[in-house]
mmCIF file of C-alpha atoms in Angstrom:
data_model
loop_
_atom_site.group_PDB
_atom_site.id
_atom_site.type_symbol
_atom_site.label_atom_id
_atom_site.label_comp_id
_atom_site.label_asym_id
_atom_site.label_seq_id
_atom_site.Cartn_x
_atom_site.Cartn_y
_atom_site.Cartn_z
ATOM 1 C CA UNK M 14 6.001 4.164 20.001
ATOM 2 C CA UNK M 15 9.688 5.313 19.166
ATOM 3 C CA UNK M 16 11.597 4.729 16.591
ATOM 4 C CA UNK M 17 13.738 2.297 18.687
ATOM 5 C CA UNK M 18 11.158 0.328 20.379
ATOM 6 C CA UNK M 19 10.617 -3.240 18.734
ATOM 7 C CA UNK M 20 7.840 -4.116 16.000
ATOM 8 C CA UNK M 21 6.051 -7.137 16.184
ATOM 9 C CA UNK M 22 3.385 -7.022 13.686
ATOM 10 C CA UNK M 23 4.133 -5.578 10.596
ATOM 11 C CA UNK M 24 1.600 -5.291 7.466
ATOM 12 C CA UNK M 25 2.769 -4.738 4.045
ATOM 13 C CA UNK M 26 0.262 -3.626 0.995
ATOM 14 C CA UNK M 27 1.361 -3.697 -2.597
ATOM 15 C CA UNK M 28 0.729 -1.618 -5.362
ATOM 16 C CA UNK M 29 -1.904 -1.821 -7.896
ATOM 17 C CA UNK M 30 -4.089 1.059 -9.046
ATOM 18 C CA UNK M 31 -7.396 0.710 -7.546
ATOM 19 C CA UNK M 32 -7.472 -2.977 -7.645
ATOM 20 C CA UNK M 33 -4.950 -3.082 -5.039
ATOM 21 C CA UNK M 34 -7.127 -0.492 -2.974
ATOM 22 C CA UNK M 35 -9.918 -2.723 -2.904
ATOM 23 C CA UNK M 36 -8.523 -6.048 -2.594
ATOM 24 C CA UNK M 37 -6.675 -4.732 0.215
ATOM 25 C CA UNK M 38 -9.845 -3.216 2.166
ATOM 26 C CA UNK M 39 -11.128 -6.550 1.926
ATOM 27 C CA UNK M 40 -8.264 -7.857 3.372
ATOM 28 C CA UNK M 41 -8.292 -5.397 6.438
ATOM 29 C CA UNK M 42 -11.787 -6.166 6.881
ATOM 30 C CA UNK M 43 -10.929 -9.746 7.564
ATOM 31 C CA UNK M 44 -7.703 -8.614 9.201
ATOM 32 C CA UNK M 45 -10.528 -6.733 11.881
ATOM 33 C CA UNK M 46 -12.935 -9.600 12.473
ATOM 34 C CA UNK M 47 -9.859 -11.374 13.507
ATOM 35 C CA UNK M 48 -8.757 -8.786 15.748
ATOM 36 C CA UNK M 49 -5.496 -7.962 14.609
ATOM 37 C CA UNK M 50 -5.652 -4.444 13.721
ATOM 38 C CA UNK M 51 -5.081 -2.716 16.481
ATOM 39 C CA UNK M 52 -2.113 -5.345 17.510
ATOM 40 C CA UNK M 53 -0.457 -4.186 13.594
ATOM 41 C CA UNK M 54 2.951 -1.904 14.858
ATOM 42 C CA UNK M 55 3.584 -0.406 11.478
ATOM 43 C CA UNK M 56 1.710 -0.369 8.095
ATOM 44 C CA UNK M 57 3.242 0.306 4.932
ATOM 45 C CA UNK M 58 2.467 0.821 1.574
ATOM 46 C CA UNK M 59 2.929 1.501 -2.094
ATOM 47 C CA UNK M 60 0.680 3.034 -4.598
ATOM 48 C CA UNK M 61 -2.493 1.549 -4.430
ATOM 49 C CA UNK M 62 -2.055 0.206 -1.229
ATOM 50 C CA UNK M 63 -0.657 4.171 -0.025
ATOM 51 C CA UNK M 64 -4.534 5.235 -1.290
ATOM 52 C CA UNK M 65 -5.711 2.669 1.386
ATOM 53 C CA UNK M 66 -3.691 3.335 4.035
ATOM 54 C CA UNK M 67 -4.044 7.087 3.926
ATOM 55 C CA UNK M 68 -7.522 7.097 4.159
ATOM 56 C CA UNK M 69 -7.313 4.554 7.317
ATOM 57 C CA UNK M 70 -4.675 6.711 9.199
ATOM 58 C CA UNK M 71 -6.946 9.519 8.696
ATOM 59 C CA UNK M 72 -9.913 8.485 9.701
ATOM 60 C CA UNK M 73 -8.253 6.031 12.635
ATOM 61 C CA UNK M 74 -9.003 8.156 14.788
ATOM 62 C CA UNK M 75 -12.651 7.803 14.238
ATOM 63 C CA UNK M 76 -12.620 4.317 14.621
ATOM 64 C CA UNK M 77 -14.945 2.823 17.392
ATOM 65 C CA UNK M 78 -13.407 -0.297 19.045
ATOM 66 C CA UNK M 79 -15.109 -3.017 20.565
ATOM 67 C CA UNK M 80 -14.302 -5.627 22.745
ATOM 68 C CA UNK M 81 -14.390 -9.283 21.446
ATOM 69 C CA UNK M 82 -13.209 -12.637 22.122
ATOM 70 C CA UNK M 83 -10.872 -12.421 19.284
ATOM 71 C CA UNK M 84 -9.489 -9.147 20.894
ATOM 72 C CA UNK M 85 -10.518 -4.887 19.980
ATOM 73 C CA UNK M 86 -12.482 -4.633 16.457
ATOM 74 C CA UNK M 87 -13.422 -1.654 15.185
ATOM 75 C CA UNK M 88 -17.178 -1.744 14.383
ATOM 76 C CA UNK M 89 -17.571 0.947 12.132
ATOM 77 C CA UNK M 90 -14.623 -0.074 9.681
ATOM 78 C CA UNK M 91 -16.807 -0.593 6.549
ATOM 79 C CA UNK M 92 -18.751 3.037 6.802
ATOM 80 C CA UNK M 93 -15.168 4.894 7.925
ATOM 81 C CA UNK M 94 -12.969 3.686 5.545
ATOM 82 C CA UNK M 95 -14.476 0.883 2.691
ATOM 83 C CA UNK M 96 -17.239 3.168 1.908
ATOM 84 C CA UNK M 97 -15.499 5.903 1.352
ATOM 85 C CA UNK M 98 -13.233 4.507 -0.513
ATOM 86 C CA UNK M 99 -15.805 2.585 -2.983
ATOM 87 C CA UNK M 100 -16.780 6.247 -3.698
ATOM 88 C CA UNK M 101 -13.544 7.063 -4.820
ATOM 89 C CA UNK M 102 -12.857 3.935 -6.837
ATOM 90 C CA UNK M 103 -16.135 4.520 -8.508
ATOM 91 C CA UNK M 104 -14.680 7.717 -10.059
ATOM 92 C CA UNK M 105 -12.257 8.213 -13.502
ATOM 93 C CA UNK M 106 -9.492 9.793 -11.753
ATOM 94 C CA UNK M 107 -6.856 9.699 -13.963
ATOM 95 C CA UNK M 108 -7.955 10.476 -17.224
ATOM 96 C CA UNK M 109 -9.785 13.832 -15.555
ATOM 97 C CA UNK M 110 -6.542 14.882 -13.729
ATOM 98 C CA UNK M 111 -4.245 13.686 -16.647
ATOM 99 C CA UNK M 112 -6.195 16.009 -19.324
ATOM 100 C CA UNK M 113 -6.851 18.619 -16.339
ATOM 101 C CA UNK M 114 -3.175 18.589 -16.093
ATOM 102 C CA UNK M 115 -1.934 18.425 -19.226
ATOM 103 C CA UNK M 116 -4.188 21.493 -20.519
ATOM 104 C CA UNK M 117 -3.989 23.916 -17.857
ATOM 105 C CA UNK M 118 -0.892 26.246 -17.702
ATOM 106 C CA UNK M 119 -1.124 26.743 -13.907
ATOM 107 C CA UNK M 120 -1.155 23.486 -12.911
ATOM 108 C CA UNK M 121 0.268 19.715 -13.650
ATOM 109 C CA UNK M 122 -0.670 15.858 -13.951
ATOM 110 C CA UNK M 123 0.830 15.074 -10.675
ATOM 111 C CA UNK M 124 -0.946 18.551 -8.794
ATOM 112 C CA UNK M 125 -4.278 17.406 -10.465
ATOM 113 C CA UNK M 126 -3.750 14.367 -8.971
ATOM 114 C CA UNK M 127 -2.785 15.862 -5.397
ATOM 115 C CA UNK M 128 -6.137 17.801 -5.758
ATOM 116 C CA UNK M 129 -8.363 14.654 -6.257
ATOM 117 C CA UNK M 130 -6.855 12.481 -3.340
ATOM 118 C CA UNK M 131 -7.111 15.701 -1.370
ATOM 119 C CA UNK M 132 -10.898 16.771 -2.318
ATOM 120 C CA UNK M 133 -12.196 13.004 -2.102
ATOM 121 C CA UNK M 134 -10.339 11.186 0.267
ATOM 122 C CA UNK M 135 -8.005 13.361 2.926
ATOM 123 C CA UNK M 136 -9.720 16.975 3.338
ATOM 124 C CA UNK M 137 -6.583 18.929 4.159
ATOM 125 C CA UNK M 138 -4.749 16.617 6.374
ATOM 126 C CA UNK M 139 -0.901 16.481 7.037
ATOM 127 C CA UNK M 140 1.505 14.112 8.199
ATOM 128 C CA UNK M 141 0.938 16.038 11.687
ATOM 129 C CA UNK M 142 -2.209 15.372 12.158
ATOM 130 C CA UNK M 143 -1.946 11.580 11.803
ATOM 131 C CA UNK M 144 -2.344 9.848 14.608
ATOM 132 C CA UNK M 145 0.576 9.049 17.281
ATOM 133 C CA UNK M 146 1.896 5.737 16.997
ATOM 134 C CA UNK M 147 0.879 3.772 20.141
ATOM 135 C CA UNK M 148 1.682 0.111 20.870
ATOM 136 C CA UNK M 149 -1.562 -1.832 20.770
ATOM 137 C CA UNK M 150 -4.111 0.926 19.499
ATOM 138 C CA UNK M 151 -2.299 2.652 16.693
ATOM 139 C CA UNK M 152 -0.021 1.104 14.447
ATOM 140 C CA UNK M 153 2.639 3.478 12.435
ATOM 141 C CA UNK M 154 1.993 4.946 8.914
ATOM 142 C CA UNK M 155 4.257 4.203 6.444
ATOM 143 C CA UNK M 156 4.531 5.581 2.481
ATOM 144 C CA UNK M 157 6.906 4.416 0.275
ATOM 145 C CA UNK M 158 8.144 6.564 -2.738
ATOM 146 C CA UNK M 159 11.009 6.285 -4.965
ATOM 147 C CA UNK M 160 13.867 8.971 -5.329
ATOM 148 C CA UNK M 161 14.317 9.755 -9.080
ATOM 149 C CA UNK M 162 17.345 11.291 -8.115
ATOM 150 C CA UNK M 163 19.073 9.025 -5.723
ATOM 151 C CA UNK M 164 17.550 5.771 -6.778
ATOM 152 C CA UNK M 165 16.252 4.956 -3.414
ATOM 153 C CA UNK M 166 13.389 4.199 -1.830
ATOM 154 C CA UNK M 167 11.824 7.059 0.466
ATOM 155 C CA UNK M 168 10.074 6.386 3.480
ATOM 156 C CA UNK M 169 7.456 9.038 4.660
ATOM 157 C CA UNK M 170 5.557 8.729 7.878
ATOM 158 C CA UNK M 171 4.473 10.924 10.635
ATOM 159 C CA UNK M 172 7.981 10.770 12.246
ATOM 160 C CA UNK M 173 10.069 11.249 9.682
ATOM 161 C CA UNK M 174 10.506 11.370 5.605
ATOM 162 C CA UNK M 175 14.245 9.088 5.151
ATOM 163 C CA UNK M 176 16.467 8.651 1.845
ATOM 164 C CA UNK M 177 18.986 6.172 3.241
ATOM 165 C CA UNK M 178 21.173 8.031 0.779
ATOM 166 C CA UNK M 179 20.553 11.803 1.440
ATOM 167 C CA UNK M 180 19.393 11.918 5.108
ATOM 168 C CA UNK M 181 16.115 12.270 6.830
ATOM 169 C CA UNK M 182 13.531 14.680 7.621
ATOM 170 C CA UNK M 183 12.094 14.668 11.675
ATOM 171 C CA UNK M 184 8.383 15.297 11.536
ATOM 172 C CA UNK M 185 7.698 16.686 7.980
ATOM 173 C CA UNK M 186 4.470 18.213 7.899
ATOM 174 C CA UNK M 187 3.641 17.558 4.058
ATOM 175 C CA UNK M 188 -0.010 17.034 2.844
ATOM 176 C CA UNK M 189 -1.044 13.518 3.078
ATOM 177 C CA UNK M 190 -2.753 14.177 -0.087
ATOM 178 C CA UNK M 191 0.613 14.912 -1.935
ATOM 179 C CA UNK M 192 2.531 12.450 0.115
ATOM 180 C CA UNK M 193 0.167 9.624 -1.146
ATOM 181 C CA UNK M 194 0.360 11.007 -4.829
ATOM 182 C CA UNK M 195 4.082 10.744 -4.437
ATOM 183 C CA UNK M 196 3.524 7.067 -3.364
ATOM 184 C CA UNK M 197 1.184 6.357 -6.617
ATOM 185 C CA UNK M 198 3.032 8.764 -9.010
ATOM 186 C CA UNK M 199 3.147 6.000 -11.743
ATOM 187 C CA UNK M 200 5.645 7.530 -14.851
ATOM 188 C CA UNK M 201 5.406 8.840 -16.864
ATOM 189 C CA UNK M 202 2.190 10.614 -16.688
ATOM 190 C CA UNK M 203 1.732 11.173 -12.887
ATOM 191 C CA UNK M 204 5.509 11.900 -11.845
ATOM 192 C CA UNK M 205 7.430 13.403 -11.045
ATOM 193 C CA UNK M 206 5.808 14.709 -7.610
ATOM 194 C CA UNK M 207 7.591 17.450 -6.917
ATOM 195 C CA UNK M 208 8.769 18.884 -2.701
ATOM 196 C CA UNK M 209 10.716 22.016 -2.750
ATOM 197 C CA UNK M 210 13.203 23.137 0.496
ATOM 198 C CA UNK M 211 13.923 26.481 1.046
ATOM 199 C CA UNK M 212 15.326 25.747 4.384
ATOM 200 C CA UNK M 213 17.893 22.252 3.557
ATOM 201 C CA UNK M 214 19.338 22.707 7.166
ATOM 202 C CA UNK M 215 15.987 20.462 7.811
ATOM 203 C CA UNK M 216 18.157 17.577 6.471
ATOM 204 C CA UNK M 217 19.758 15.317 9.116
ATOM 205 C CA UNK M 218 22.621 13.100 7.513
ATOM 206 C CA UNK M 219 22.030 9.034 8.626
ATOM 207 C CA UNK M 220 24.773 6.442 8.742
ATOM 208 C CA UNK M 221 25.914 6.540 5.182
ATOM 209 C CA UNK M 222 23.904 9.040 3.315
ATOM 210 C CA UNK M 223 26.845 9.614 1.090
ATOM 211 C CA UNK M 224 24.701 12.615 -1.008
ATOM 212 C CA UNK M 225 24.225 14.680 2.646
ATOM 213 C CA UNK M 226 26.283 17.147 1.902
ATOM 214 C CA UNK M 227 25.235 17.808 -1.738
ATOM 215 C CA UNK M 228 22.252 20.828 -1.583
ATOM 216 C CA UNK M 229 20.921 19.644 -5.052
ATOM 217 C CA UNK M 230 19.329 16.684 -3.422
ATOM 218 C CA UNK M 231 17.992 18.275 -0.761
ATOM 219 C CA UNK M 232 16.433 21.292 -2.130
ATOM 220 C CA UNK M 233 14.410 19.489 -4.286
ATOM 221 C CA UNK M 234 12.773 15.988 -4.253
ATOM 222 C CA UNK M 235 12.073 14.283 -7.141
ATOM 223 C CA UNK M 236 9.182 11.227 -6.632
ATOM 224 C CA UNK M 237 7.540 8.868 -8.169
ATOM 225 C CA UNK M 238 5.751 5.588 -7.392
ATOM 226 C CA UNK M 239 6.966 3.788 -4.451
ATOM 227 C CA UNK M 240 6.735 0.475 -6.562
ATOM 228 C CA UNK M 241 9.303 1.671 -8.820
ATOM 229 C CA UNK M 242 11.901 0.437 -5.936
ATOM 230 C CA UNK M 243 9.872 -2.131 -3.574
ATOM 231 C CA UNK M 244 5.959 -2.706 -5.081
ATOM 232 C CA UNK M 245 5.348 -4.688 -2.078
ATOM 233 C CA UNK M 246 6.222 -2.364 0.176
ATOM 234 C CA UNK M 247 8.385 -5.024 2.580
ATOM 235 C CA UNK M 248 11.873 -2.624 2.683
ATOM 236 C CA UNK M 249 10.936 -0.679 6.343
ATOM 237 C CA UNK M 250 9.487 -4.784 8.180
ATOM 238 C CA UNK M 251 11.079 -8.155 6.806
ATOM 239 C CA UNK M 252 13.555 -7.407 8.950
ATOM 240 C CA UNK M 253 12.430 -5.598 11.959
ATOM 241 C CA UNK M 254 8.995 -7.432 12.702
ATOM 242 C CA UNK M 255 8.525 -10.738 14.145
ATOM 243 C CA UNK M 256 5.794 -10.931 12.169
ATOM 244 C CA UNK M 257 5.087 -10.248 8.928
ATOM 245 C CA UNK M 258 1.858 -9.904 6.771
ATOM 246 C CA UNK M 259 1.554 -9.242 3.222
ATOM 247 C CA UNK M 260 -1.496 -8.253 1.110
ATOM 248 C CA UNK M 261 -0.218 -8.450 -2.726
ATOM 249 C CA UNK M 262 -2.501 -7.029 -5.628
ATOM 250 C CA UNK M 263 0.223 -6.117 -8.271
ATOM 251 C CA UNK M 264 -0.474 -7.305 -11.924
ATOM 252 C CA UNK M 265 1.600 -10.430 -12.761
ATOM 253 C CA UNK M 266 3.785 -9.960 -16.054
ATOM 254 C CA UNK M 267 1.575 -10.978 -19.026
ATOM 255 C CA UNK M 268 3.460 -13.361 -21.516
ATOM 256 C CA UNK M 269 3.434 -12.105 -25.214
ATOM 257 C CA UNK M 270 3.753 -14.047 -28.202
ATOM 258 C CA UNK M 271 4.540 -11.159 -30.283
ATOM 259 C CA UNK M 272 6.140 -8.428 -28.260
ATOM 260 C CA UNK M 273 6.299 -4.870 -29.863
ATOM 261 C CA UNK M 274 9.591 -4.332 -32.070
ATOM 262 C CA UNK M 275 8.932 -0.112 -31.456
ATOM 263 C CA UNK M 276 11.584 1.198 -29.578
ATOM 264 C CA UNK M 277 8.845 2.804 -27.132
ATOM 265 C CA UNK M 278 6.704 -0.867 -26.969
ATOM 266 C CA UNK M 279 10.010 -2.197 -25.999
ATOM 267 C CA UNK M 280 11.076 -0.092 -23.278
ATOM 268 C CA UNK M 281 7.627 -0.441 -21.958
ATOM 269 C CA UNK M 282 8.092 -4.492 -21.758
ATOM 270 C CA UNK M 283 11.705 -4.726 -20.555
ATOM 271 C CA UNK M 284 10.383 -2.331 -17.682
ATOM 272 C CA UNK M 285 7.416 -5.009 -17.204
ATOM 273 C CA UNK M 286 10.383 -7.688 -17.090
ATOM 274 C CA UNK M 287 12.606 -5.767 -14.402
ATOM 275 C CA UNK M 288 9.881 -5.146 -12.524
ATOM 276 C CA UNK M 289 8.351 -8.660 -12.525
ATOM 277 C CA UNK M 290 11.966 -10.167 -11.239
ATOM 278 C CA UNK M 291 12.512 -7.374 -8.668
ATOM 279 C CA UNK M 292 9.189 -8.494 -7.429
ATOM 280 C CA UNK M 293 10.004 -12.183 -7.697
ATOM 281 C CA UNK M 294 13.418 -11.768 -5.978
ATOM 282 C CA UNK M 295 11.851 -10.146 -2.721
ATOM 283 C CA UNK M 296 9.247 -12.939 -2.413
ATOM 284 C CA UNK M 297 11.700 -15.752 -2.640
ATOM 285 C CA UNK M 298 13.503 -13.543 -0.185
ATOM 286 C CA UNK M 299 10.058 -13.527 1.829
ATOM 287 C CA UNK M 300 9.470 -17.254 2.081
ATOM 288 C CA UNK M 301 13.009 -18.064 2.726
ATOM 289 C CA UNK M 302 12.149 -15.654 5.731
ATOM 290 C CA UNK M 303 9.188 -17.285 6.828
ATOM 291 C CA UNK M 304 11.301 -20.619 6.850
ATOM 292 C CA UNK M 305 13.305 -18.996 9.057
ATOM 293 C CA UNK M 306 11.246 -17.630 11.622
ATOM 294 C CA UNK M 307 8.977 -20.684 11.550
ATOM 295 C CA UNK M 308 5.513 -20.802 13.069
ATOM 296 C CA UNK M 309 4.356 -16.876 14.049
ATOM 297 C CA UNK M 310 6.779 -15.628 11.223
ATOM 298 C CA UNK M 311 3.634 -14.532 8.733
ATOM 299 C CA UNK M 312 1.549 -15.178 5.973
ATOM 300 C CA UNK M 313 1.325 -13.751 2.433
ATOM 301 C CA UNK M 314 -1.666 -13.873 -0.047
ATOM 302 C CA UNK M 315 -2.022 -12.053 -3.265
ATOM 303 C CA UNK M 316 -4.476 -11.531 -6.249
ATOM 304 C CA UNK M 317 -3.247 -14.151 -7.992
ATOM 305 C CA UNK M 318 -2.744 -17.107 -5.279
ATOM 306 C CA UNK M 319 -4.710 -20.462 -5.180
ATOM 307 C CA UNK M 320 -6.921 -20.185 -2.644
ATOM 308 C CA UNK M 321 -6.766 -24.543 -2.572
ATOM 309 C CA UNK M 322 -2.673 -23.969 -1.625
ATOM 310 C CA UNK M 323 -3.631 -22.854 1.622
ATOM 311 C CA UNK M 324 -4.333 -26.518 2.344
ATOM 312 C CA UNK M 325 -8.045 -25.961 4.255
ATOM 313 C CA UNK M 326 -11.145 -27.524 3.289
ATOM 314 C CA UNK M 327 -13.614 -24.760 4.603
ATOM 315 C CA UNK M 328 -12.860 -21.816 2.733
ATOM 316 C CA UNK M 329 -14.907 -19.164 1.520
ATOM 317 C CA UNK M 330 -15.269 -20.211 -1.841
ATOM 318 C CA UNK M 331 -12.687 -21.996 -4.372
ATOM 319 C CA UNK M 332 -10.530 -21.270 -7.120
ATOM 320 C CA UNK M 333 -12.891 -20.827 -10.301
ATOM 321 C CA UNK M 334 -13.094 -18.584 -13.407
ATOM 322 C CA UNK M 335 -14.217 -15.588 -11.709
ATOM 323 C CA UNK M 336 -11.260 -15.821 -8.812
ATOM 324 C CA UNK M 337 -8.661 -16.538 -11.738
ATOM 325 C CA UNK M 338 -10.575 -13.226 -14.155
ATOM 326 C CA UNK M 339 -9.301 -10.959 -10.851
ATOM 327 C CA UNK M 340 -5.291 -11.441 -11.546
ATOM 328 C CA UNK M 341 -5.979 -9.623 -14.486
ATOM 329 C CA UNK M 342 -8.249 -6.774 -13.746
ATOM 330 C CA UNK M 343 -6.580 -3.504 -15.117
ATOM 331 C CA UNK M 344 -4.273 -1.027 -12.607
ATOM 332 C CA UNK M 345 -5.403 2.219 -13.475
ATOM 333 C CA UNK M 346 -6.890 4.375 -11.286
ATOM 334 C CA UNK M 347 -10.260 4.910 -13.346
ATOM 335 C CA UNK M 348 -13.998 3.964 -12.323
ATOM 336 C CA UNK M 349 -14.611 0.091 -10.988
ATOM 337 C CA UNK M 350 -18.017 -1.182 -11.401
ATOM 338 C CA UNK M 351 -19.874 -2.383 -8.258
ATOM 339 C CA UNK M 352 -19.236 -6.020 -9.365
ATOM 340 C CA UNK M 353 -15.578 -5.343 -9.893
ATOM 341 C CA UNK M 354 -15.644 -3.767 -6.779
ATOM 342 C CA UNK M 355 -17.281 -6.421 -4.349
ATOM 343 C CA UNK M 356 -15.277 -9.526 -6.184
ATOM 344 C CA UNK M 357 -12.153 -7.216 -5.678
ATOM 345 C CA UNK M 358 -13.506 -6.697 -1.764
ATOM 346 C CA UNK M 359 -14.669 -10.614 -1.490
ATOM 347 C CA UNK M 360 -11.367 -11.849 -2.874
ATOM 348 C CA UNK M 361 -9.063 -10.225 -0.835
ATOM 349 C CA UNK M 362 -11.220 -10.879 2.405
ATOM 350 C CA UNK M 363 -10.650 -14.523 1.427
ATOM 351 C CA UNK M 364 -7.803 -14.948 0.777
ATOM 352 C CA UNK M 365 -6.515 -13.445 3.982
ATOM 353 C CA UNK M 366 -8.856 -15.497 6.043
ATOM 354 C CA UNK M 367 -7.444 -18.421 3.985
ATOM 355 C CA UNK M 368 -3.770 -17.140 4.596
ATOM 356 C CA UNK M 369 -4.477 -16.174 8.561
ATOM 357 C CA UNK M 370 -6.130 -19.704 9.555
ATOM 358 C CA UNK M 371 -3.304 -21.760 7.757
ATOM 359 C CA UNK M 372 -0.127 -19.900 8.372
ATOM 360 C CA UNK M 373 -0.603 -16.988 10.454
ATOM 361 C CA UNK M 374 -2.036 -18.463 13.263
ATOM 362 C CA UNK M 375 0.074 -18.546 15.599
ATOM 363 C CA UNK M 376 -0.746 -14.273 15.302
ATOM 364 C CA UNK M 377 -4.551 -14.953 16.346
ATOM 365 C CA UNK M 378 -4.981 -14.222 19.842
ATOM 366 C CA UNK M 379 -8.699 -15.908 20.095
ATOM 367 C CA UNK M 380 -11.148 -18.411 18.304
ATOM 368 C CA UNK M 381 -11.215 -16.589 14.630
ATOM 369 C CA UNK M 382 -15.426 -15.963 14.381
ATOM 370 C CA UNK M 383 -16.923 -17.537 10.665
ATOM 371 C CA UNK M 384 -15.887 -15.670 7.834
ATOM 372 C CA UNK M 385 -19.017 -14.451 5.829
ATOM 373 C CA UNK M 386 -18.566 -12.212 2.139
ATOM 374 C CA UNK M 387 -18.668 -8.818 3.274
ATOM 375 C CA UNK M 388 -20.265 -7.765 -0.423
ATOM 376 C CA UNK M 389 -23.001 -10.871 -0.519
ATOM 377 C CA UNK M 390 -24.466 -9.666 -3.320
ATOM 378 C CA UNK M 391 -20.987 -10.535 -4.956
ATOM 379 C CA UNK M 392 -19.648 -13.901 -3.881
ATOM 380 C CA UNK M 393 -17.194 -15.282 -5.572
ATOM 381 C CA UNK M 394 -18.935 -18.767 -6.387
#
C-alpha cells in the first residue's frame, strides 16, 4: 500500500495506561469475529492504545487466518496477542522502571521504560521488520507522539516518522520498543524520550515544515505521549478514510469540589481541563463527521458510553454498577487484577459489538456471528 493509495477503513485507539490496552484488545477481538481486521487500511494509536498496537504489528505476522462467512478471522488472536498482553498488564511497570530509572546513573525513567516494553512485549523488533502494508491482509501501523519542541504531533510508522513542522523521515528503523515508549511517555516522569541524529541530511522538508532548515530540531527529538496533542489518535484518518472507527478508553475529567490551591495541584488540574476540551473538541468534530458521511461513515464507543444509546435490545449485557465502576479505573501502567482485566476485556468487546451492529454496519461484509464474553468467568452482569 503507498502512501498515495486511498484508505478506507481506518481504526483509531486512545490513550489510557493499561486500561486502554485492555479495553481495546477486547474491542479487536470483537472487531475479528466480525471480520474486519484484515479489511482495517491503517491503525493508529496513542499511549495505551500504541502498547496494543505494537504488540499486534509484531506478531501479525503470526496470525493464522481463516475463512468465514463474515470474511478472514484470525483464529489464534487471543493466544498471539491478548495473552500476551494480560501478562504484561499483570506486571508493576512503572513504579519498577520509574525507581530503576531514577536511581541508576547509567540509565533513565524513559530507557527503563524502553527496556520493559522491549523485554516483555517486542523482543528486539524495529520499525523494519513490521510488516508491509498490504490492502486487505495488512493494515498500516501508526504511533503517535508529541514534539516537545515543535508542538506537533509526530507520526511514526514503518514508512516514515513525519513532524508536519520539521520534515519527515523515509523508513526509520527505530526500535519499536522505544518508538512505543515515545507514544506512552506520559510527563513528567516517563518523558522526555529521547532520538539523537548524527546524520540530519535524513530529514526531508514537507509542504510547510517551516523549522526544516533549523539543525536543532533535527538532531535531536524531544517526545512525549502522543495524547499530549491528539489522545484519540484521529489526526493521520478523519479525513482520509471513508470509514472511521474509534475505540476510546481515556479517563473522563473528574469534577472536584475542592480543587487544590498549591501552585503544583493547580497546574496538574488546568492540564486535566485542557486536555478534557481538546478531547471534547475532536469528538464534536467526529460526529459532525459521521453526519456527514452518513451511513458507512463509522462508529465510536468508549469506556464511558451507555451501552442502552446504541438503541439495540440484544446486547451483551446493560449499563449497571460494574459497567459505570470501569470509566474510572486508574491509567497507570501498574499490575491489573484478573477481574479488572476480563471486565476491562468484556467491556470493550461490547461495546464495539454494540457500536458495529447499530452504526457501523454498513462496514460488515456478512451476517455478524453471536457475540459471547470472551473472559466468561467475568461478565459484566
Amino acid at each position: 500500500m503507498t502512501e498515495s493509495q486511498k484508505l478506507i477503513n481506518g481504526l483509531a485507539l486512545s490513550g489510557g495506561g493499561f486500561r486502554a490496552s485492555l479495553f481495546h484488545s477486547g474491542s479487536l477481538l470483537r472487531l475479528n469475529e466480525l471480520g474486519l481486521l484484515r479489511q482495517l487500511d491503517i491503525i493508529t494509536s496513542v499511549s495505551g492504545g500504541s502498547i496494543l498496537s505494537g504488540l499486534m504489528a509484531r506478531h501479525w505476522p503470526e496470525l493464522t487466518w481463516e475463512a468465514r462467512p463474515q470474511g478472514m478471522v484470525a483464529v489464534n488472536f487471543q493466544e498471539k496477542i491478548v495473552l500476551p498482553l494480560r501478562d504484561f498488564c499483570g506486571r508493576t511497570i512503572d513504579l519498577s522502571a520509574g525507581l530503576t530509572g531514577l536511581l541508576s546513573p547509567f540509565s533513565s525513567m524513559p530507557d527503563e521504560l524502553t527496556k520493559a516494553y522491549d523485554k516483555y512485549l517486542y523482543s528486539g523488533w524495529t520499525l523494519q521488520q513490521l510488516p508491509e502494508p498490504a490492502a486487505g491482509k495488512t493494515p498500516r501501523f501508526v504511533f503517535y507522539a508529541t514534539n516537545l519542541q515543535s508542538g506537533a504531533s509526530v507520526r511514526i510508522g514503518r514508512n516514515y516518522l513525519a513532524d508536519y513542522k520539521v520534515g519527515r523521515i523515509d523508513k526509520p528503523n527505530f526500535s519499536l520498543a522505544k518508538v512505543v515508549a515515545a507514544s506512552s511517555a506520559f510527563p513528567p516522569v516517563f518523558s522526555p524520550v529521547i532520538f539523537n541524529f548524527k546524520d540530519v541530511s535524513v530529514w526531508q522538508p514537507m509542504e510547510g515544515t517551516y523549522l526544516h532548515d533549523r539543525r536543532n530540531f533535527k538532531d535531536r527529538l524531544y517526545l512525549a505521549d502522543g495524547g499530549i496533542y491528539d489522545n484519540l489518535g484521529l489526526e493521520a484518518i478523519w479525513d482520509r478514510c471513508q470509514t472511521v472507527l474509534v475505540s476510546n478508553a481515556g479517563a473522563p475529567l473528574e469534577v472536584e469540589a475542592r480543587p487544590a490551591t498549591d501552585p503544583v495541584g493547580q497546574l496538574g488540574r488546568v492540564r486535566d481541563i485542557l486536555t478534557e476540551q481538546t478531547r471534547a473538541l475532536r469528538l464534536r468534530r467526529l460526529v459532525e463527521d459521521y453526519k456527514k458521511k452518513g451511513p458507512g461513515g463509522g462508529a465510536y464507543w468508549g469506556i464511558s458510553t451507555k451501552i442502552a444509546n446504541y438503541g439495540l435490545s440484544d446486547t451483551l449485557t446493560t449499563d449497571n454498577d460494574l459497567t459505570r465502576q470501569l470509566d474510572n479505573i486508574r491509567t497507570r501502567l501498574n499490575k491489573f487484577t484478573g477481574d479488572e482485566q476480563g471486565h476491562l476485556i468484556n467491556w470493550g468487546y461490547a461495546l464495539t459489538d454494540a457500536a458495529m451492529r447499530s452504526f457501523g454496519k454498513e462496514v460488515l461484509t456478512g451476517p455478524p456471528p453471536a457475540p459471547a464474553w470472551p473472559c466468561p468467568e467475568y461478565a459484566l452482569s
